[in-house]
mmCIF file of C-alpha atoms in Angstrom:
data_model
loop_
_atom_site.group_PDB
_atom_site.id
_atom_site.type_symbol
_atom_site.label_atom_id
_atom_site.label_comp_id
_atom_site.label_asym_id
_atom_site.label_seq_id
_atom_site.Cartn_x
_atom_site.Cartn_y
_atom_site.Cartn_z
ATOM 1 C CA THR R 4 114.591 18.001 107.877
ATOM 2 C CA ALA R 5 112.284 15.737 106.021
ATOM 3 C CA THR R 6 109.342 14.579 108.039
ATOM 4 C CA THR R 7 106.890 13.342 105.427
ATOM 5 C CA THR R 8 106.120 9.650 105.776
ATOM 6 C CA VAL R 9 107.200 7.833 102.575
ATOM 7 C CA VAL R 10 105.781 4.575 101.044
ATOM 8 C CA PRO R 11 109.010 2.936 99.823
ATOM 9 C CA THR R 12 108.472 1.302 96.430
ATOM 10 C CA ALA R 13 111.752 1.845 94.717
ATOM 11 C CA CYS R 14 115.484 1.851 95.514
ATOM 12 C CA PRO R 15 117.100 5.168 96.004
ATOM 13 C CA PRO R 16 120.307 5.848 93.932
ATOM 14 C CA ASN R 17 123.724 5.616 95.424
ATOM 15 C CA ASP R 18 124.404 9.167 94.490
ATOM 16 C CA LYS R 19 121.826 10.283 96.983
ATOM 17 C CA SER R 20 120.052 12.525 94.443
ATOM 18 C CA THR R 21 116.667 11.574 95.780
ATOM 19 C CA ASP R 22 114.985 13.715 98.522
ATOM 20 C CA ARG R 23 115.879 13.095 101.998
ATOM 21 C CA VAL R 24 113.542 10.759 103.814
ATOM 22 C CA LEU R 25 113.448 10.010 107.634
ATOM 23 C CA LEU R 26 110.109 8.262 107.983
ATOM 24 C CA PHE R 27 108.718 5.364 106.110
ATOM 25 C CA GLU R 28 105.398 3.595 106.241
ATOM 26 C CA TYR R 29 107.068 0.180 106.171
ATOM 27 C CA GLN R 30 110.568 -1.221 105.475
ATOM 28 C CA PRO R 31 111.997 -0.421 102.037
ATOM 29 C CA PRO R 32 112.670 -3.107 99.405
ATOM 30 C CA PHE R 33 115.729 -5.190 99.045
ATOM 31 C CA CYS R 34 118.157 -3.069 96.891
ATOM 32 C CA LEU R 35 121.617 -4.832 96.986
ATOM 33 C CA ASP R 36 123.112 -6.586 94.042
ATOM 34 C CA ALA R 37 124.379 -9.986 95.095
ATOM 35 C CA SER R 38 127.566 -9.516 92.880
ATOM 36 C CA SER R 39 128.685 -6.313 94.449
ATOM 37 C CA ILE R 40 130.790 -5.340 97.559
ATOM 38 C CA TYR R 41 129.429 -2.559 99.498
ATOM 39 C CA THR R 42 131.364 -0.036 101.570
ATOM 40 C CA ALA R 43 129.862 2.737 103.908
ATOM 41 C CA VAL R 44 132.041 5.874 104.097
ATOM 42 C CA PHE R 45 131.395 7.932 107.207
ATOM 43 C CA ASP R 46 132.554 11.533 106.788
ATOM 44 C CA THR R 47 132.778 12.705 110.402
ATOM 45 C CA THR R 48 134.142 15.860 112.126
ATOM 46 C CA GLU R 49 136.833 13.600 113.646
ATOM 47 C CA GLY R 50 137.937 11.872 110.325
ATOM 48 C CA GLU R 51 136.794 9.326 107.784
ATOM 49 C CA ILE R 52 135.650 5.887 108.690
ATOM 50 C CA ARG R 53 135.254 3.275 105.862
ATOM 51 C CA VAL R 54 133.288 0.192 106.650
ATOM 52 C CA LEU R 55 133.151 -2.891 104.582
ATOM 53 C CA LEU R 56 129.517 -4.072 104.868
ATOM 54 C CA ASP R 57 128.555 -7.773 105.260
ATOM 55 C CA THR R 58 126.264 -8.914 102.566
ATOM 56 C CA GLU R 59 126.717 -12.605 103.418
ATOM 57 C CA ARG R 60 125.862 -13.047 106.896
ATOM 58 C CA THR R 61 123.556 -10.068 107.377
ATOM 59 C CA PRO R 62 122.289 -9.106 103.866
ATOM 60 C CA ASN R 63 118.960 -7.583 105.174
ATOM 61 C CA THR R 64 120.609 -5.562 107.909
ATOM 62 C CA THR R 65 123.096 -4.352 105.397
ATOM 63 C CA ASN R 66 120.418 -3.444 102.879
ATOM 64 C CA ASN R 67 118.390 -1.611 105.505
ATOM 65 C CA PHE R 68 121.490 0.472 106.353
ATOM 66 C CA VAL R 69 122.425 1.101 102.638
ATOM 67 C CA VAL R 70 118.996 2.277 101.679
ATOM 68 C CA LEU R 71 118.617 4.597 104.674
ATOM 69 C CA ALA R 72 122.071 6.019 104.017
ATOM 70 C CA ASN R 73 121.032 6.594 100.263
ATOM 71 C CA TYR R 74 118.019 8.443 101.411
ATOM 72 C CA GLY R 75 120.361 10.766 103.505
ATOM 73 C CA TYR R 76 118.961 9.415 106.809
ATOM 74 C CA TYR R 77 122.268 9.608 108.644
ATOM 75 C CA ASP R 78 123.593 12.905 107.225
ATOM 76 C CA ASP R 79 124.290 15.695 109.645
ATOM 77 C CA THR R 80 123.521 13.581 112.759
ATOM 78 C CA LEU R 81 125.440 13.276 116.086
ATOM 79 C CA LEU R 82 127.426 10.409 117.583
ATOM 80 C CA PHE R 83 125.792 11.149 120.697
ATOM 81 C CA ARG R 84 126.818 8.433 123.248
ATOM 82 C CA LEU R 85 130.248 7.312 124.222
ATOM 83 C CA ASP R 86 130.642 4.396 126.765
ATOM 84 C CA PRO R 87 134.201 3.216 127.376
ATOM 85 C CA THR R 88 133.000 0.493 129.712
ATOM 86 C CA ILE R 89 131.916 -1.407 126.729
ATOM 87 C CA ALA R 90 133.878 0.689 124.041
ATOM 88 C CA ILE R 91 130.963 1.827 121.954
ATOM 89 C CA ILE R 92 130.072 4.958 119.990
ATOM 90 C CA GLN R 93 126.352 5.341 119.223
ATOM 91 C CA GLY R 94 124.475 7.297 116.745
ATOM 92 C CA GLY R 95 121.774 7.120 113.901
ATOM 93 C CA SER R 96 119.180 9.294 115.407
ATOM 94 C CA PRO R 97 118.196 12.179 113.109
ATOM 95 C CA HIS R 98 114.921 13.057 114.791
ATOM 96 C CA THR R 99 116.393 13.763 118.306
ATOM 97 C CA ASN R 100 120.043 12.857 118.250
ATOM 98 C CA ASP R 101 119.622 10.746 121.392
ATOM 99 C CA TRP R 102 118.162 7.371 122.606
ATOM 100 C CA SER R 103 114.582 8.576 122.333
ATOM 101 C CA ASP R 104 114.682 8.835 118.579
ATOM 102 C CA ARG R 105 111.429 7.433 116.954
ATOM 103 C CA GLY R 106 113.393 5.684 114.118
ATOM 104 C CA PRO R 107 112.510 5.203 110.590
ATOM 105 C CA GLY R 108 109.056 3.920 111.240
ATOM 106 C CA TYR R 109 109.652 0.247 111.259
ATOM 107 C CA THR R 110 111.952 -2.380 112.662
ATOM 108 C CA ILE R 111 113.857 -5.167 111.007
ATOM 109 C CA ALA R 112 114.118 -8.903 111.592
ATOM 110 C CA ASP R 113 116.983 -10.355 113.443
ATOM 111 C CA GLU R 114 119.399 -12.448 111.272
ATOM 112 C CA GLY R 115 122.911 -13.923 111.383
ATOM 113 C CA GLY R 116 122.320 -16.968 113.410
ATOM 114 C CA LEU R 117 120.183 -18.393 116.104
ATOM 115 C CA PHE R 118 118.471 -16.081 118.626
ATOM 116 C CA LYS R 119 116.867 -17.604 121.735
ATOM 117 C CA HIS R 120 115.305 -16.533 125.029
ATOM 118 C CA VAL R 121 117.171 -17.598 128.042
ATOM 119 C CA GLY R 122 115.828 -16.654 131.535
ATOM 120 C CA GLY R 123 113.930 -13.786 130.087
ATOM 121 C CA SER R 124 116.756 -12.427 127.964
ATOM 122 C CA LEU R 125 117.294 -12.635 124.246
ATOM 123 C CA ILE R 126 120.614 -14.276 123.484
ATOM 124 C CA GLY R 127 122.148 -14.000 119.970
ATOM 125 C CA PRO R 128 125.043 -15.658 118.099
ATOM 126 C CA PHE R 129 127.226 -12.599 117.725
ATOM 127 C CA THR R 130 130.692 -11.893 119.324
ATOM 128 C CA TYR R 131 132.332 -8.417 119.383
ATOM 129 C CA GLU R 132 135.725 -6.872 118.743
ATOM 130 C CA PRO R 133 137.142 -3.421 117.946
ATOM 131 C CA GLY R 134 136.330 -1.868 114.631
ATOM 132 C CA GLN R 135 132.786 -3.169 113.983
ATOM 133 C CA LEU R 136 129.695 -1.604 112.899
ATOM 134 C CA ILE R 137 126.634 -2.904 114.872
ATOM 135 C CA MET R 138 122.941 -2.339 115.106
ATOM 136 C CA ALA R 139 121.576 -1.045 118.289
ATOM 137 C CA ARG R 140 118.273 -2.559 119.474
ATOM 138 C CA SER R 141 115.794 -2.693 122.374
ATOM 139 C CA VAL R 142 115.347 -5.791 124.529
ATOM 140 C CA GLY R 143 112.784 -7.576 122.375
ATOM 141 C CA PRO R 144 113.362 -9.649 119.191
ATOM 142 C CA ASN R 145 113.425 -8.024 115.831
ATOM 143 C CA SER R 146 113.771 -4.617 117.399
ATOM 144 C CA SER R 147 116.604 -2.909 115.266
ATOM 145 C CA GLY R 148 115.724 -0.097 113.066
ATOM 146 C CA ALA R 149 118.354 2.588 112.365
ATOM 147 C CA GLN R 150 120.451 3.422 115.381
ATOM 148 C CA PHE R 151 123.925 1.851 115.319
ATOM 149 C CA PHE R 152 127.135 1.796 117.232
ATOM 150 C CA PHE R 153 130.813 1.314 116.593
ATOM 151 C CA SER R 154 133.130 -0.671 118.829
ATOM 152 C CA SER R 155 136.432 1.049 119.565
ATOM 153 C CA GLY R 156 138.181 -1.282 121.976
ATOM 154 C CA PRO R 157 138.367 -4.749 123.445
ATOM 155 C CA GLU R 158 135.955 -3.824 126.134
ATOM 156 C CA VAL R 159 133.097 -4.489 123.690
ATOM 157 C CA ALA R 160 133.611 -8.166 124.227
ATOM 158 C CA ARG R 161 131.526 -7.631 127.476
ATOM 159 C CA LEU R 162 128.622 -7.831 125.134
ATOM 160 C CA ASP R 163 129.360 -11.372 124.049
ATOM 161 C CA GLY R 164 127.075 -12.664 126.667
ATOM 162 C CA GLN R 165 124.115 -11.089 125.010
ATOM 163 C CA GLY R 166 125.246 -11.607 121.449
ATOM 164 C CA SER R 167 122.111 -10.127 120.171
ATOM 165 C CA TYR R 168 123.427 -6.805 118.663
ATOM 166 C CA ILE R 169 123.769 -7.576 114.901
ATOM 167 C CA VAL R 170 127.359 -7.087 113.449
ATOM 168 C CA PHE R 171 127.018 -5.938 109.844
ATOM 169 C CA GLY R 172 130.303 -4.300 108.927
ATOM 170 C CA GLU R 173 133.924 -3.796 109.906
ATOM 171 C CA THR R 174 136.393 -0.914 109.362
ATOM 172 C CA ASP R 175 140.082 -0.916 108.647
ATOM 173 C CA ALA R 176 143.099 0.254 110.711
ATOM 174 C CA ASP R 177 142.719 3.758 109.781
ATOM 175 C CA GLY R 178 138.957 3.809 110.722
ATOM 176 C CA LEU R 179 139.688 2.050 113.937
ATOM 177 C CA ALA R 180 142.209 4.863 114.793
ATOM 178 C CA VAL R 181 139.623 7.456 114.301
ATOM 179 C CA LEU R 182 137.198 5.572 116.544
ATOM 180 C CA GLU R 183 139.957 5.303 119.225
ATOM 181 C CA ASN R 184 140.472 9.034 119.020
ATOM 182 C CA MET R 185 136.699 9.644 119.438
ATOM 183 C CA MET R 186 136.613 7.588 122.500
ATOM 184 C CA GLY R 187 139.444 9.847 123.819
ATOM 185 C CA LEU R 188 136.788 12.628 123.782
ATOM 186 C CA TYR R 189 134.796 10.851 126.595
ATOM 187 C CA GLU R 190 133.900 12.858 129.639
ATOM 188 C CA VAL R 191 131.304 12.393 132.336
ATOM 189 C CA ASP R 192 128.362 14.639 131.829
ATOM 190 C CA PRO R 193 125.783 14.872 134.688
ATOM 191 C CA SER R 194 123.332 16.679 132.422
ATOM 192 C CA SER R 195 123.207 13.776 129.968
ATOM 193 C CA PRO R 196 120.637 10.989 130.362
ATOM 194 C CA TYR R 197 123.387 8.612 129.729
ATOM 195 C CA GLY R 198 125.790 10.048 132.305
ATOM 196 C CA ARG R 199 128.496 10.348 129.743
ATOM 197 C CA GLY R 200 129.283 11.896 126.342
ATOM 198 C CA PRO R 201 131.849 13.405 124.142
ATOM 199 C CA LYS R 202 133.761 16.829 125.154
ATOM 200 C CA HIS R 203 132.222 18.437 122.000
ATOM 201 C CA GLU R 204 129.739 17.277 119.308
ATOM 202 C CA ILE R 205 130.901 14.595 116.994
ATOM 203 C CA THR R 206 128.960 14.886 113.751
ATOM 204 C CA VAL R 207 128.452 12.615 110.971
ATOM 205 C CA ARG R 208 128.445 14.885 108.054
ATOM 206 C CA SER R 209 127.270 12.246 105.595
ATOM 207 C CA VAL R 210 127.232 8.486 104.934
ATOM 208 C CA THR R 211 127.992 7.567 101.395
ATOM 209 C CA ILE R 212 127.644 4.078 99.917
ATOM 210 C CA THR R 213 130.076 2.898 97.415
ATOM 211 C CA SER R 214 129.829 -0.531 95.471
ATOM 212 C CA THR R 215 132.075 -2.555 93.300
ATOM 213 C CA LYS R 216 131.664 -5.687 91.475
ATOM 214 C CA GLY R 217 132.979 -8.550 93.468
#
């Protein structure tokens, strides 16, 4: 596991030939080509999930994910949380493989529409449906970093009232089928700080980024 803090000055290659990096002094630079279409390929122990990334509505969020993936940030990590009440499958924590993960060393700015405080809560512009790739966050503004979750069923629409979790990608029917099967592994786990989890570990072996000219 790479633990050295890196000052990001250049863009890592898509072939992941650079050393693995898990900590950064600040957010890496913008590395996307505006004329390209980007896909994140999740190789998991339950099957492959291909996600078309959104470079139009959420370019900075997508860039952040692409750069982290190309540094190997998400490789050999767990999808550690299943919650069927809101149909989410959460991961992206290479340091601890749980909620307590310290993250990459920075957070990113909110984007994709208007965010506002209503009654002490942060309300955003997003709505949710099955098959999306979505950034996790804390309650404050501009608080996403690296953790993400997939949506696997219509129950995720219960998050519409918040709307602050940034949607930055969508999978196809095959990928959604993998996610539905993953959620089928849910069981109550009294030893878990979340009170729930998969029956066995679900590992993201790697996340590979592919790009094609649009």
